[in-house]
Amino acid sequence: MSALSGFENELRKGLEEYPVKPGEKFSYGTAGFRTLGDTLESVLFKVGILAALRSKSCGGKTIGVMITASHNPAEDNGVKLVDPRGEMLDTSWESHATDFANAPSLDAFIAILEDFIRSKQISLGTPAKVVYARDTRASGPKLVAALRKGFAAMGAVATDAEVTTTPILHYLVDTINTTTQEWNVNNLIEGYYLKLSNAFKRLLADRGTSAHLLIDCANGVGALAAKKLDDFLGESLTLKLKNTSVESTEKLNKDCGADYVKVGQKLPPSLTSELRPGQRGCSLDGDADRLIYYYLDDSGKFRMLDGDKITTLVASFIMRLVKDAGLDDAEEKIKVGVVQTAYANGSSTRYLSERLPVTCVPTGVKHLHHAAAERYDIGVYFEANGHGTVLFSSSAQHKVASHKPSTAAQATALGRLKDVINVINQTVGDALSDMLLVEVALYHMAYSVETWDKLYSDLPNRLVKVKVGDRNAFVTEDAERRLVRPPGLQAKIDELVRRTGGRSFVRPSGTEDVVRVYAEAKETEAAIDLALRVAGLVYDEAGGDPAQRPADFR
Ligand code: 16G
Ligand code: MG
């Protein structure tokens, strides 16, 4: 008798309602499943089942499910699972998620499920608990309906966190699994805003005037969260919210948002008449887990402060607090370090390496998060695209909590460090929490936005997409900085870089069917030239059709 016999009826009904259509192929990538929203119902039904099984395999702990496609176009959608501590799904489950999604029939699916349950030794009698949320996309509600049927098929108890940001969902998962008190989801969300805003207000208590900040909310769920946060912040920070049209779902990420700014290295047109020279502005992405700052200099020129600049500011601030609190002496030494990816601007890596340990890891939050937790007592990580946070190890948190300051100045710094811990959402990058952290760091470091910007000068850089037949033919090593396959290509890139100067690397995207080329050099024209030459090499090497070769590839 099959272990699933009691569930077969519901599974059959679900699969009949949400069949995989011929030719469809899904893959659980860097950020979960992500594709056109209208094609995802079958995936969501199965993700509901997978989340329930994940909960059972974690002894009944609550698992999170977030429905979002982040910075991608409004018609896309996606879904990812969140593990009990609020971190990304264990990587060993990713390929199973893909197998589930692609199972073509009831029989095939049941066979995969049974095999999986046996290999993971999941006891189906263990209760399952899940909490789920979605962003503002139009396809969200029907994807939620399919997801709920997946939960129901496995008897999971599901809590609906409704429309909220990705980082709030991560926070909820962690909090639900660690709280010993009675809770309901609204109180927990309120607790999130209180935790952030109270710590922020204490950190800025001695600032006489309120700073002004313009926020581009990408017409997404970040607009709702920023409005709520604004209520909690009161006078401590004056927010001006732009691109808040969440009802017009087609406007999501359209000509605005963190990715628009980072990729185009330009201000969203909707902000041009809003931002005055010297004033700070920032952009969130569609699910509010990325943050990019900017300002216009005296001559009105747009200046961007990306994830690398945020790392520099935040790491400098935290190092100073650790030192001022007396936590950097031999006995209690707290080691602060930074994690970046190959996309980090070379100037930022140089600046940071002269001051603290820096680790480079492959793209994707799970890699950065893991390295930050493994390698440092306090690990600051940001991708250049603005996704990041700060992790405090339990030993660092213990040292901060138990340290006895020997001077009044140490006591002040220690108090600030404790509040900084509370401003941060340690489960994942959180644009709103990061924004508060940046504002606090600027104030306490006594930096204007210009001083912050001038800590180092970004090397000009360029990112180019290359459409190839099979991006899996591209295999990297050394944290994606070098190619091992196709054979011989890296040597050609090395030769180009040797001749022209600068830095370049090639990696297959984890979210799109393309290969990405990054190049940086001392001059803008040289960076563009290098990127387009490497793109040309990649295209030719991957057997691209000469007739279709993009005209600008060199
Ligand atoms: C996803 C990742 C992000 C990464 C990006 C790279 C998460 C939550 N998000 O958005 O960290 O920078 O993919 O995309 O991990 P790419 O592989 O297409 O370049
Ligand atoms: Mg995002």
mmCIF file of N, CA, C and O and ligand atoms in Angstrom, residues 70-71 285 287-290, ligand 2:
data_model
loop_
_atom_site.group_PDB
_atom_site.id
_atom_site.type_symbol
_atom_site.label_atom_id
_atom_site.label_comp_id
_atom_site.label_asym_id
_atom_site.label_seq_id
_atom_site.Cartn_x
_atom_site.Cartn_y
_atom_site.Cartn_z
ATOM 1 N N SER A 70 9.881 39.715 -7.947
ATOM 2 C CA SER A 70 10.862 40.739 -7.604
ATOM 3 C C SER A 70 10.889 41.909 -8.582
ATOM 4 O O SER A 70 9.878 42.552 -8.830
ATOM 5 N N HIS A 71 12.053 42.150 -9.187
ATOM 6 C CA HIS A 71 12.254 43.291 -10.078
ATOM 7 C C HIS A 71 11.803 42.997 -11.504
ATOM 8 O O HIS A 71 11.878 43.864 -12.369
ATOM 9 N N ASP A 285 13.078 47.548 -5.004
ATOM 10 C CA ASP A 285 12.611 46.759 -6.144
ATOM 11 C C ASP A 285 11.188 46.260 -5.855
ATOM 12 O O ASP A 285 10.592 46.616 -4.829
ATOM 13 N N ASP A 287 9.718 43.671 -4.774
ATOM 14 C CA ASP A 287 9.327 42.980 -3.533
ATOM 15 C C ASP A 287 10.101 43.523 -2.332
ATOM 16 O O ASP A 287 10.107 42.909 -1.258
ATOM 17 N N ALA A 288 10.758 44.670 -2.550
ATOM 18 C CA ALA A 288 11.396 45.429 -1.459
ATOM 19 C C ALA A 288 12.511 44.672 -0.739
ATOM 20 O O ALA A 288 12.672 44.801 0.470
ATOM 21 N N ASP A 289 13.283 43.900 -1.504
ATOM 22 C CA ASP A 289 14.473 43.321 -0.866
ATOM 23 C C ASP A 289 15.774 43.878 -1.464
ATOM 24 O O ASP A 289 16.860 43.421 -1.125
ATOM 25 N N ARG A 290 15.662 44.843 -2.359
ATOM 26 C CA ARG A 290 16.862 45.516 -2.876
ATOM 27 C C ARG A 290 16.737 47.016 -2.688
ATOM 28 O O ARG A 290 15.629 47.562 -2.786
HETATM 29 MG MG MG B 2 13.698 41.467 -5.083
#
